[in-house]
Structures are given as structure tokens and as C-alpha cells.
Coordinates of C-alpha atoms in Angstrom, one line a residue:
C16 CA -141.7 -68.2 97.0
A17 CA -139.3 -71.1 97.0
G18 CA -137.9 -70.0 93.6
D19 CA -136.4 -66.9 95.1
G20 CA -133.4 -69.0 96.3
V21 CA -132.6 -69.6 92.6
R22 CA -133.4 -66.1 91.5
R23 CA -131.1 -64.5 94.1
G24 CA -128.1 -66.9 93.7
G25 CA -129.0 -69.4 96.4
L26 CA -127.0 -71.9 94.4
V27 CA -123.4 -71.1 95.5
E28 CA -120.2 -72.2 93.8
P29 CA -117.3 -72.4 96.3
A30 CA -113.9 -71.0 95.6
G31 CA -111.4 -73.5 94.4
G32 CA -113.9 -75.3 92.3
D33 CA -123.1 -55.5 57.1
L34 CA -121.8 -53.5 54.3
V35 CA -120.3 -51.2 56.9
G36 CA -123.0 -50.4 59.5
R37 CA -125.8 -51.6 57.1
R38 CA -124.9 -48.8 54.7
V39 CA -125.0 -46.5 57.7
Q40 CA -128.5 -47.7 58.5
H41 CA -129.6 -46.9 55.0
R42 CA -128.2 -43.4 55.4
E43 CA -130.2 -42.8 58.6
E44 CA -133.4 -43.9 56.9
R45 CA -132.8 -41.7 53.8
G46 CA -132.4 -38.5 55.8
D47 CA -129.2 -36.5 55.7
Q48 CA -126.9 -37.8 52.9
P49 CA -123.4 -36.5 53.5
G50 CA -122.0 -39.2 51.2
H51 CA -123.7 -37.7 48.2
R52 CA -122.5 -34.2 49.0
D53 CA -119.0 -35.6 49.4
V54 CA -118.9 -37.3 46.0
G55 CA -120.6 -34.3 44.3
A56 CA -118.0 -31.9 45.8
E57 CA -115.1 -34.0 44.8
T58 CA -116.5 -34.3 41.2
V59 CA -116.7 -30.5 41.1
R60 CA -113.1 -30.3 42.2
G61 CA -112.0 -32.7 39.5
L62 CA -113.8 -30.7 36.8
A63 CA -112.3 -27.5 38.2
Q64 CA -108.8 -28.9 37.9
A65 CA -109.4 -30.0 34.3
V66 CA -110.6 -26.5 33.4
M67 CA -107.5 -25.1 35.3
L68 CA -105.1 -27.2 33.2
L69 CA -106.8 -26.2 30.0
S70 CA -106.6 -22.5 31.1
V71 CA -102.9 -22.9 31.6
Q72 CA -102.5 -23.8 27.9
A73 CA -104.6 -20.8 26.9
V74 CA -102.4 -18.5 29.0
L75 CA -99.2 -20.0 27.6
V76 CA -100.5 -19.6 24.0
A77 CA -101.3 -15.9 24.6
L78 CA -97.9 -15.2 26.3
L79 CA -95.8 -17.1 23.7
A80 CA -97.6 -15.6 20.7
P81 CA -95.2 -13.5 18.5
A82 CA -96.6 -10.2 19.7
D83 CA -96.0 -7.4 22.2
I84 CA -95.9 -8.8 25.8
T85 CA -98.5 -6.2 26.8
E86 CA -100.9 -7.5 24.1
G87 CA -100.1 -11.0 25.2
L88 CA -101.0 -10.3 28.8
R89 CA -104.2 -8.6 27.6
D90 CA -105.1 -11.7 25.6
A91 CA -104.3 -13.9 28.6
M92 CA -106.5 -12.0 31.0
P93 CA -109.8 -13.9 30.2
A94 CA -108.0 -17.2 30.9
I95 CA -106.4 -15.9 34.1
A96 CA -109.8 -14.7 35.3
L97 CA -111.3 -18.1 34.5
M98 CA -108.5 -19.7 36.5
T99 CA -109.3 -17.4 39.5
V100 CA -113.0 -18.3 39.4
V101 CA -112.3 -22.0 39.0
G102 CA -109.9 -21.9 41.9
A103 CA -112.5 -20.3 44.1
V104 CA -115.1 -22.9 43.1
G105 CA -112.5 -25.7 43.8
A106 CA -111.9 -24.2 47.3
V107 CA -115.6 -24.1 48.1
A108 CA -116.0 -27.7 46.9
R109 CA -113.1 -28.8 49.1
A110 CA -114.7 -27.2 52.1
V111 CA -118.0 -28.9 51.4
S112 CA -116.2 -32.2 51.0
T113 CA -114.4 -31.8 54.3
Y114 CA -117.6 -31.1 56.1
A115 CA -119.5 -34.0 54.5
D116 CA -116.5 -36.3 55.2
G117 CA -116.4 -35.3 58.9
T118 CA -120.1 -35.8 59.3
L119 CA -120.2 -39.2 57.7
Q120 CA -117.2 -40.8 59.5
P121 CA -118.5 -40.9 63.1
K122 CA -121.8 -42.3 61.8
V123 CA -120.1 -45.1 60.0
E124 CA -117.9 -46.0 63.0
R125 CA -120.9 -46.0 65.4
H126 CA -123.0 -48.2 63.3
A127 CA -120.1 -50.6 62.6
Q128 CA -119.1 -50.8 66.2
E129 CA -122.7 -51.4 67.4
R130 CA -123.1 -54.1 64.8
Y131 CA -119.9 -55.8 66.0
L132 CA -120.9 -55.6 69.7
E133 CA -124.4 -56.7 69.0
R134 CA -123.3 -59.8 67.2
T135 CA -120.7 -60.6 70.0
L136 CA -123.4 -60.4 72.7
R137 CA -125.7 -62.7 70.8
V138 CA -123.4 -65.7 70.3
E139 CA -123.1 -68.6 72.7
L140 CA -120.4 -68.7 75.3
E141 CA -118.8 -71.6 73.5
A142 CA -118.3 -69.4 70.5
I143 CA -116.5 -66.8 72.6
E144 CA -114.3 -69.5 74.1
D145 CA -113.5 -71.0 70.6
H146 CA -109.9 -70.0 69.7
A147 CA -110.6 -69.4 66.0
F148 CA -113.7 -67.4 66.6
H149 CA -112.1 -65.3 69.3
K150 CA -109.1 -64.6 67.1
L151 CA -111.5 -63.3 64.5
L152 CA -113.1 -61.1 67.2
E153 CA -109.6 -59.7 68.1
S154 CA -109.0 -58.7 64.5
A155 CA -112.6 -57.5 63.8
Q156 CA -112.5 -55.1 66.7
F157 CA -110.4 -52.8 64.5
G158 CA -113.1 -53.0 61.8
A159 CA -115.1 -50.1 63.0
S160 CA -112.2 -47.6 63.2
S161 CA -111.0 -49.0 59.8
A162 CA -114.5 -48.4 58.4
R163 CA -114.3 -44.8 59.6
R164 CA -110.8 -44.3 58.1
M165 CA -112.0 -45.8 54.8
I166 CA -114.5 -42.9 54.5
G167 CA -111.5 -40.4 54.5
H168 CA -109.5 -42.7 52.3
G169 CA -112.4 -43.1 49.9
T170 CA -112.8 -39.3 49.7
R171 CA -109.2 -38.8 48.9
V172 CA -109.1 -41.6 46.4
I173 CA -112.0 -40.0 44.6
A174 CA -110.2 -36.7 44.6
A175 CA -107.0 -38.3 43.3
V176 CA -108.8 -40.3 40.6
L177 CA -110.6 -37.3 39.4
S178 CA -107.4 -35.2 39.4
L179 CA -105.6 -38.0 37.6
A180 CA -108.5 -38.3 35.1
A181 CA -108.4 -34.5 34.6
A182 CA -104.7 -34.6 33.8
A183 CA -105.2 -37.6 31.5
G184 CA -108.1 -35.9 29.7
V185 CA -106.0 -32.7 29.2
L186 CA -103.1 -34.8 27.8
A187 CA -105.5 -36.6 25.5
V188 CA -106.8 -33.3 24.2
L189 CA -103.2 -32.0 23.7
H190 CA -102.1 -35.2 22.0
P191 CA -103.6 -38.8 22.2
A192 CA -100.2 -40.4 22.6
L193 CA -99.6 -38.8 26.0
M194 CA -102.6 -40.2 27.9
P195 CA -101.6 -43.9 27.8
M196 CA -98.1 -43.0 28.9
L197 CA -99.5 -41.3 32.1
L198 CA -101.7 -44.3 32.8
L199 CA -98.8 -46.6 32.3
M200 CA -97.0 -44.8 35.1
T201 CA -99.7 -45.8 37.6
L202 CA -99.2 -49.6 37.3
P203 CA -95.9 -50.2 39.2
S204 CA -96.9 -48.1 42.2
A205 CA -100.4 -49.7 42.4
W206 CA -98.8 -53.1 42.3
S207 CA -96.3 -52.3 45.1
A208 CA -98.9 -50.7 47.3
L209 CA -101.4 -53.6 47.2
T210 CA -98.6 -56.1 47.6
I211 CA -97.2 -54.4 50.7
A212 CA -100.6 -54.0 52.3
R213 CA -101.4 -57.7 51.8
R214 CA -98.2 -58.7 53.4
R215 CA -98.8 -56.5 56.4
Y216 CA -102.3 -57.9 56.9
Q217 CA -101.1 -61.5 56.7
S218 CA -98.4 -60.7 59.2
Y219 CA -100.9 -59.2 61.6
Q220 CA -103.1 -62.3 61.4
E221 CA -100.2 -64.6 62.1
W222 CA -98.9 -62.4 65.0
V223 CA -102.1 -61.2 66.6
Q224 CA -102.0 -63.8 69.4
H225 CA -98.2 -63.2 70.0
S226 CA -98.8 -59.4 70.3
R227 CA -101.7 -60.0 72.7
A228 CA -99.5 -62.3 74.9
A229 CA -96.8 -59.7 75.0
H230 CA -99.3 -57.1 76.0
T231 CA -100.6 -59.4 78.8
V232 CA -97.1 -59.8 80.1
S233 CA -96.5 -56.1 80.2
R234 CA -99.8 -55.5 81.9
L235 CA -98.8 -57.9 84.7
I236 CA -95.7 -55.8 85.3
I237 CA -97.6 -52.5 85.7
E238 CA -101.0 -53.5 87.1
S239 CA -101.5 -52.6 90.8
D240 CA -103.5 -55.8 91.5
A241 CA -100.4 -58.0 90.5
A242 CA -97.8 -55.6 92.0
A243 CA -97.5 -57.3 95.4
E244 CA -97.2 -60.9 94.0
V245 CA -94.7 -59.7 91.4
R246 CA -92.4 -58.3 94.0
V247 CA -92.8 -60.8 96.8
H248 CA -92.3 -63.9 94.5
G249 CA -89.5 -62.2 92.5
V250 CA -91.2 -62.9 89.1
G251 CA -90.4 -59.4 87.7
P252 CA -87.2 -60.4 86.0
F253 CA -88.9 -63.5 84.6
L254 CA -91.7 -61.5 83.1
L255 CA -89.4 -58.8 81.8
R256 CA -87.2 -61.5 80.1
H257 CA -90.1 -63.1 78.4
F258 CA -91.4 -59.7 77.3
R259 CA -88.0 -58.8 75.8
A260 CA -87.9 -62.1 73.9
M261 CA -91.4 -61.7 72.5
S262 CA -90.7 -58.1 71.6
Q263 CA -87.5 -59.0 69.8
A264 CA -89.3 -61.7 67.9
Y265 CA -91.9 -59.2 66.8
E266 CA -89.1 -56.8 65.8
G267 CA -87.7 -59.4 63.6
E268 CA -91.0 -59.8 61.8
Q269 CA -91.3 -56.0 61.3
A270 CA -87.7 -55.9 60.0
R271 CA -88.7 -58.7 57.5
L272 CA -91.7 -56.7 56.3
A273 CA -89.6 -53.5 56.0
R274 CA -87.0 -55.3 54.0
E275 CA -89.5 -56.8 51.6
A276 CA -91.3 -53.5 51.4
A277 CA -88.1 -51.7 50.5
T278 CA -87.3 -54.2 47.8
T279 CA -90.8 -53.9 46.3
N280 CA -90.8 -50.1 46.4
L281 CA -87.4 -50.0 44.8
G282 CA -88.5 -52.2 41.9
A283 CA -91.8 -50.2 41.5
S284 CA -89.8 -46.9 41.6
L285 CA -87.5 -48.1 38.9
L286 CA -90.4 -49.1 36.7
T287 CA -92.2 -45.8 37.4
G288 CA -89.0 -43.8 36.6
L289 CA -88.6 -45.7 33.3
T290 CA -92.2 -45.0 32.3
A291 CA -91.8 -41.3 33.3
L292 CA -88.6 -41.1 31.1
A293 CA -90.5 -42.7 28.2
T294 CA -93.3 -40.2 28.7
Y295 CA -91.0 -37.2 28.5
L296 CA -89.1 -38.8 25.5
V297 CA -92.5 -39.1 23.7
L298 CA -93.2 -35.4 24.6
G299 CA -89.8 -34.4 23.2
G300 CA -90.3 -36.4 20.1
L301 CA -93.7 -34.6 19.5
L302 CA -92.0 -31.2 19.9
W303 CA -89.1 -32.2 17.6
S304 CA -91.4 -33.4 14.9
G305 CA -93.6 -30.4 15.1
A306 CA -96.6 -32.4 16.1
M307 CA -97.1 -30.2 19.2
E308 CA -96.6 -26.5 19.8
V309 CA -94.4 -25.1 22.6
A310 CA -97.5 -23.8 24.5
A311 CA -99.2 -27.2 24.3
A312 CA -96.0 -28.8 25.5
G313 CA -95.8 -26.5 28.5
A314 CA -99.4 -27.3 29.4
A315 CA -98.5 -31.0 28.9
V316 CA -95.6 -30.7 31.3
V317 CA -97.9 -29.2 34.0
A318 CA -100.5 -31.9 33.4
I319 CA -97.9 -34.6 33.7
R320 CA -96.5 -33.2 36.9
T321 CA -100.1 -32.8 38.2
G322 CA -100.9 -36.3 37.2
S323 CA -97.7 -37.7 38.9
A324 CA -98.6 -35.9 42.1
S325 CA -102.2 -37.3 41.9
L326 CA -100.7 -40.7 41.2
D327 CA -98.6 -40.6 44.3
N328 CA -101.5 -39.5 46.5
L329 CA -103.8 -42.1 44.9
I330 CA -101.4 -45.0 45.5
A331 CA -100.9 -43.9 49.2
Q332 CA -104.6 -43.7 49.7
V333 CA -105.4 -47.0 47.9
N334 CA -102.7 -48.7 50.0
S335 CA -104.2 -47.4 53.3
M336 CA -107.8 -48.1 52.0
H337 CA -106.9 -51.7 51.0
E338 CA -105.3 -52.4 54.4
D339 CA -108.3 -51.0 56.3
S340 CA -110.7 -52.9 54.0
L341 CA -109.1 -56.2 55.2
F342 CA -110.1 -55.4 58.8
V343 CA -113.6 -54.4 57.6
T344 CA -113.7 -57.8 55.9
D345 CA -113.1 -59.4 59.3
L346 CA -116.0 -57.3 60.7
H347 CA -118.2 -58.7 57.9
Q348 CA -117.0 -62.3 58.7
I349 CA -118.0 -61.9 62.3
V350 CA -121.5 -61.0 61.2
E351 CA -121.6 -64.0 58.9
K352 CA -120.0 -66.6 61.1
S353 CA -122.0 -65.6 64.2
A354 CA -125.3 -66.3 62.3
G355 CA -125.2 -70.0 63.2
R356 CA -123.8 -69.6 66.7
E357 CA -126.4 -67.2 68.2
I358 CA -128.3 -67.8 71.4
P359 CA -131.8 -68.8 70.3
T360 CA -134.7 -66.5 71.1
G361 CA -138.0 -67.6 72.5
G362 CA -138.9 -70.9 73.9
A363 CA -141.1 -72.5 76.6
P364 CA -141.8 -70.4 79.7
L365 CA -140.2 -71.5 83.0
P366 CA -142.3 -72.2 86.1
E367 CA -142.5 -69.3 88.5
C368 CA -141.7 -71.2 91.7
P369 CA -139.8 -74.4 90.8
E370 CA -139.2 -76.7 93.7
S371 CA -135.9 -78.2 92.4
I372 CA -133.4 -78.5 89.6
E373 CA -133.1 -82.0 88.3
V374 CA -129.9 -83.1 86.4
E375 CA -130.5 -86.4 84.6
G376 CA -127.6 -88.2 83.0
V377 CA -125.8 -85.1 81.7
T378 CA -122.7 -85.5 79.6
F379 CA -120.6 -82.5 78.4
A380 CA -117.3 -82.3 76.6
F381 CA -115.6 -79.1 75.5
P382 CA -115.5 -78.8 71.7
G383 CA -112.1 -79.9 70.2
T384 CA -111.0 -81.7 73.3
E385 CA -109.9 -85.4 73.4
G386 CA -110.2 -87.9 76.2
A387 CA -112.8 -88.1 79.0
P388 CA -115.6 -85.5 78.9
A389 CA -115.7 -82.8 81.6
L390 CA -119.0 -84.3 82.9
D391 CA -120.0 -87.9 82.2
D392 CA -123.5 -89.2 83.0
V393 CA -124.0 -86.8 85.9
S394 CA -127.3 -87.0 87.8
L395 CA -128.4 -85.0 90.9
S396 CA -131.3 -83.1 92.4
I397 CA -130.8 -79.6 93.8
P398 CA -133.7 -78.2 95.9
T399 CA -134.5 -74.6 95.6
G400 CA -134.7 -72.2 98.6
R401 CA -131.7 -73.8 100.2
V402 CA -127.9 -73.4 100.0
T403 CA -126.3 -76.2 98.1
A404 CA -122.5 -76.7 97.9
L405 CA -120.8 -78.6 95.1
V406 CA -117.7 -80.1 96.6
G407 CA -114.9 -81.6 94.5
E408 CA -111.3 -81.4 93.5
N409 CA -110.0 -78.9 91.0
G410 CA -111.0 -79.9 87.4
S411 CA -113.9 -82.1 88.6
G412 CA -116.4 -80.1 86.6
K413 CA -118.1 -78.0 89.3
S414 CA -117.8 -74.8 87.3
T415 CA -118.9 -76.6 84.1
L416 CA -122.0 -77.9 85.8
I417 CA -122.9 -74.4 87.0
K418 CA -122.7 -73.1 83.5
L419 CA -124.9 -75.9 82.3
L420 CA -127.5 -75.1 84.9
C421 CA -127.5 -71.4 83.9
G422 CA -127.8 -72.3 80.2
L423 CA -124.4 -70.9 79.3
Y424 CA -123.4 -74.4 78.0
Q425 CA -125.6 -77.0 76.3
A426 CA -125.2 -80.7 77.3
Q427 CA -124.4 -83.2 74.6
S428 CA -126.7 -85.7 76.2
G429 CA -129.0 -85.9 79.2
R430 CA -131.5 -83.3 80.5
I431 CA -131.7 -80.6 83.0
R432 CA -135.1 -79.7 84.4
L433 CA -136.1 -76.6 86.3
G434 CA -139.4 -77.3 88.0
G435 CA -140.1 -80.1 85.5
Q436 CA -139.4 -77.9 82.5
D437 CA -136.5 -79.1 80.3
I438 CA -134.2 -76.0 80.0
A439 CA -133.1 -77.1 76.5
A440 CA -136.6 -76.1 75.2
A441 CA -136.9 -73.1 77.6
D442 CA -136.5 -69.4 76.9
R443 CA -132.8 -69.0 77.4
H444 CA -132.9 -65.3 78.3
E445 CA -135.6 -66.1 80.9
L446 CA -133.3 -68.9 82.2
F447 CA -130.4 -66.4 82.5
A448 CA -132.7 -64.1 84.5
R449 CA -133.2 -66.8 87.1
F450 CA -129.6 -67.0 88.1
A451 CA -126.9 -64.8 89.6
V452 CA -123.4 -66.2 89.3
V453 CA -120.2 -65.3 91.0
G454 CA -117.5 -67.6 89.7
Q455 CA -114.2 -68.4 91.3
D456 CA -112.5 -66.0 88.8
F457 CA -115.3 -63.5 88.7
Y458 CA -114.9 -60.3 86.7
R459 CA -114.1 -57.2 88.7
S460 CA -115.8 -54.2 87.3
T461 CA -113.9 -51.0 86.9
A462 CA -117.1 -49.0 87.6
S463 CA -117.7 -47.4 91.0
S464 CA -120.0 -49.1 93.4
T465 CA -122.9 -46.7 92.7
P466 CA -123.4 -47.5 89.0
S467 CA -122.6 -51.2 89.7
R468 CA -125.5 -51.4 92.3
S469 CA -127.8 -49.4 90.0
T470 CA -127.2 -51.5 86.9
P471 CA -130.7 -52.8 85.9
T472 CA -131.2 -56.6 85.8
P473 CA -134.2 -58.8 84.9
W474 CA -134.7 -59.6 88.6
S475 CA -134.2 -56.0 89.9
S476 CA -137.9 -55.7 90.7
T477 CA -137.7 -58.7 93.1
T478 CA -134.8 -57.5 95.2

């Protein structure tokens, strides 16, 4: 068939020319639900901690009662036994939470990564070559791993919130004035964590291309393919000098972030310390006025310390969770912004044995460029079944024309016909299957020759 020349690359170009993972696929179609077990286990842990804190008060009341110490210990035994049981329940709940967390994380990462790759494969080549879209791709590639980490952060946030709620609840039972003081202690640290995370994310967005360029320069120094040219032409010192300059500029940016983070943390720590001092002054005032017993005050001190530890953990996890959520947002943006740039599916069928490819008055200009278009009113006829060479100087549009013939680019005006069928209305994926392209800067696969030869293609059955 004359069309085999097109199918097998007879046209030669010469050298020099959702929410995360769609809610984890609706929890694997409502099968295993580790997320529910995770939340349930952390809830049990929070309740166990609240019971533990209240039991501390019961033990202190028994031990501080004006009676014989032996009798006090005897009275405290039920509360001690309850604390033992509650501690065991909390340990089991933590084990269940750890298992559920570890089960859910890889599922979330897989679905998020597949979603990202699927959307990337669907978009037009022009979208991949668009600077703004590709910058978003660079950032969104971390969305899948960030989504996985957010599961762990979310679990620990739930645990910290429940622990903080348990401490606040116990303080409310001991005296209503203590609970708002504990909650007030959370505000400065929360503000500092979110502020620092936002700065780091904005810095990443501004420096992502800079970091990528520095990585490219470093790869040129160590890659074996470039080693000969680097040494013969003496460009090693040049590359190293530029890498050093780029790295030093990045160091300056990191130093700025560290300086601002230190200032923010210092201010937040000062405010947290003042609120903690105010909390203990309120507690001392309650003791001095007789509004609270010594045993209750001891339990309140334990609750405040527990709440403070939970607060530190909560702020750290919220900080990490917020930072990762920004990259997950980039992942969602890729899904949204690729919706209008996808390669269309379906279309008119192509003839089985076309006799020629007709290019009629085709004009094409790259998006965002000024001046003359890459191709301006080009017309030619390419017979199939023969070897045709496109000859021209560098930048004359040979590679661009090949990409138009393959359907990788779409002409702004004019038509390209394959066997009389306008390829603009044809099935694009069928059009791709009719061509095999080896460009002047073709991609060199890292796979061995065996899997490369055995990779299935739409035309495998014809070769």
C-alpha cells in the first residue's frame, strides 16, 4: 500500500533542519475505608486523654486528702486502674491509626500522580511548550507527594486538636476562666506558622526556574554524554562559575527567608510567653482566692502542660500541612487549566492508503511571538511511498512543518490534507499513528534496546 511510506516514517527530516486523586477514586469505589478508621482511632485517643487528665485530678484529690497516706493510696486505686485501662486503649487506638494512615497514604499518592500524568499526556504540545503552563507543571509535580504527606499531617493535626480539646475541656471543668487562656496561647504560633509557610511557597514559585537552571548546569558537568565536550572545549570552569553564582543567589534568598522566619518566630514566642504567664497568673489568683482547690490546680497544671505540648505539635503539623496544600493546589490547577487545552478525541477517519499530503496556504506563528510567523502561506505536495527531503537553512521552519503534518501543531490558517481528508477535522490520535518522527534533537531513551523495540505502538501490527 502506498500509505506504508507515511506509516513507517517515509517522510524524513534531515539533521540541521481532583480533590486529591478524586477522593482516592471514591475510596476505591466504597471498598476499604482506612480514612474512617484513622479518624475513629484518633477520636478514641482524644477521649482517652481527656479521661486520663480527669483521672489525674481524682488521684491528686485522694492523695492530698487529710488522711493516712495508705488510705489515700487505697482511695486512689480505682482512678489509677482507670488510667491504666485508658492508656492501653489509647495505645491500641494509636496502632490502628498508624496502620490506617500507612494504608491510605500510598493510595492517595498513586491516584494523585496518575491524575497529574494523565492530564499532562492529554494536553496539546503547545501547552507543554507554554512557559507559564510548564512552570505550573514543574510545581505541580510535587503535588502527589505533598498529597501523601498531607494524610500524615492530617492525622497528626486531628490528634493534636483532640488532645488540645481534651486539655481545654478539662480546664473548663476545673474552672471556666482557664479554657480561654489556653486557646489564647494558640493564636501567635498559628499566625507565625502560616505566615512562614506562605513566604516559603511564594519564594519557591519565584525561584523554581532559577533552581531548575542551576540543576541543568550541574548536570552538564557530571553527565557522561557532555563530558568530552566539556573537557575538550574547556567550558568546565565557565559552567562551575555560573553554578556558583546561581547557588550563591539562591543562598541569599534562603538567608532572607531564615531572617524573616526568625523575626516572626521571635515575635510569636514573645506573645505566647506573655499569654502563658497570664494563664499561670490566673491560676495563681484562683488558688489565692480559694476558688480552686490544690488538687484541681495540680490537674490544671498538667492539663496546661499537655495543652501546650499539643499546641506546639499542632502548629508544626499545620505549618507543614499548609505548605504541602499549596503544592496540592497547583495539582488541582493543572487539572483545571488543562481542561481547555486537551487534544480533542474523535473525528473523521483517515483514508487507508493516501496518495499524497497536500499543504495549502498554511500559516503558523508560535503563541506569544512577535514578527514574521514561522511559516507564512506555505503550499506543497508530498507524495507517499517515496522519500522526500525538506531542505532549508536553520530556522526556516522545517521542523515546524513536520509537527504540523503530524498534528502536533495546528495551523492558524490554511489546510493540510492527507489523501484528501483535512487533518484539522480528522481523528488526531489516528493521525499520530500514521507517523513516526525522529527529530534533529530526538529523545534518547534510558531503557535498554529490548524494551524499546518491544514497546507497543499503533502501527506495530504492520511492521
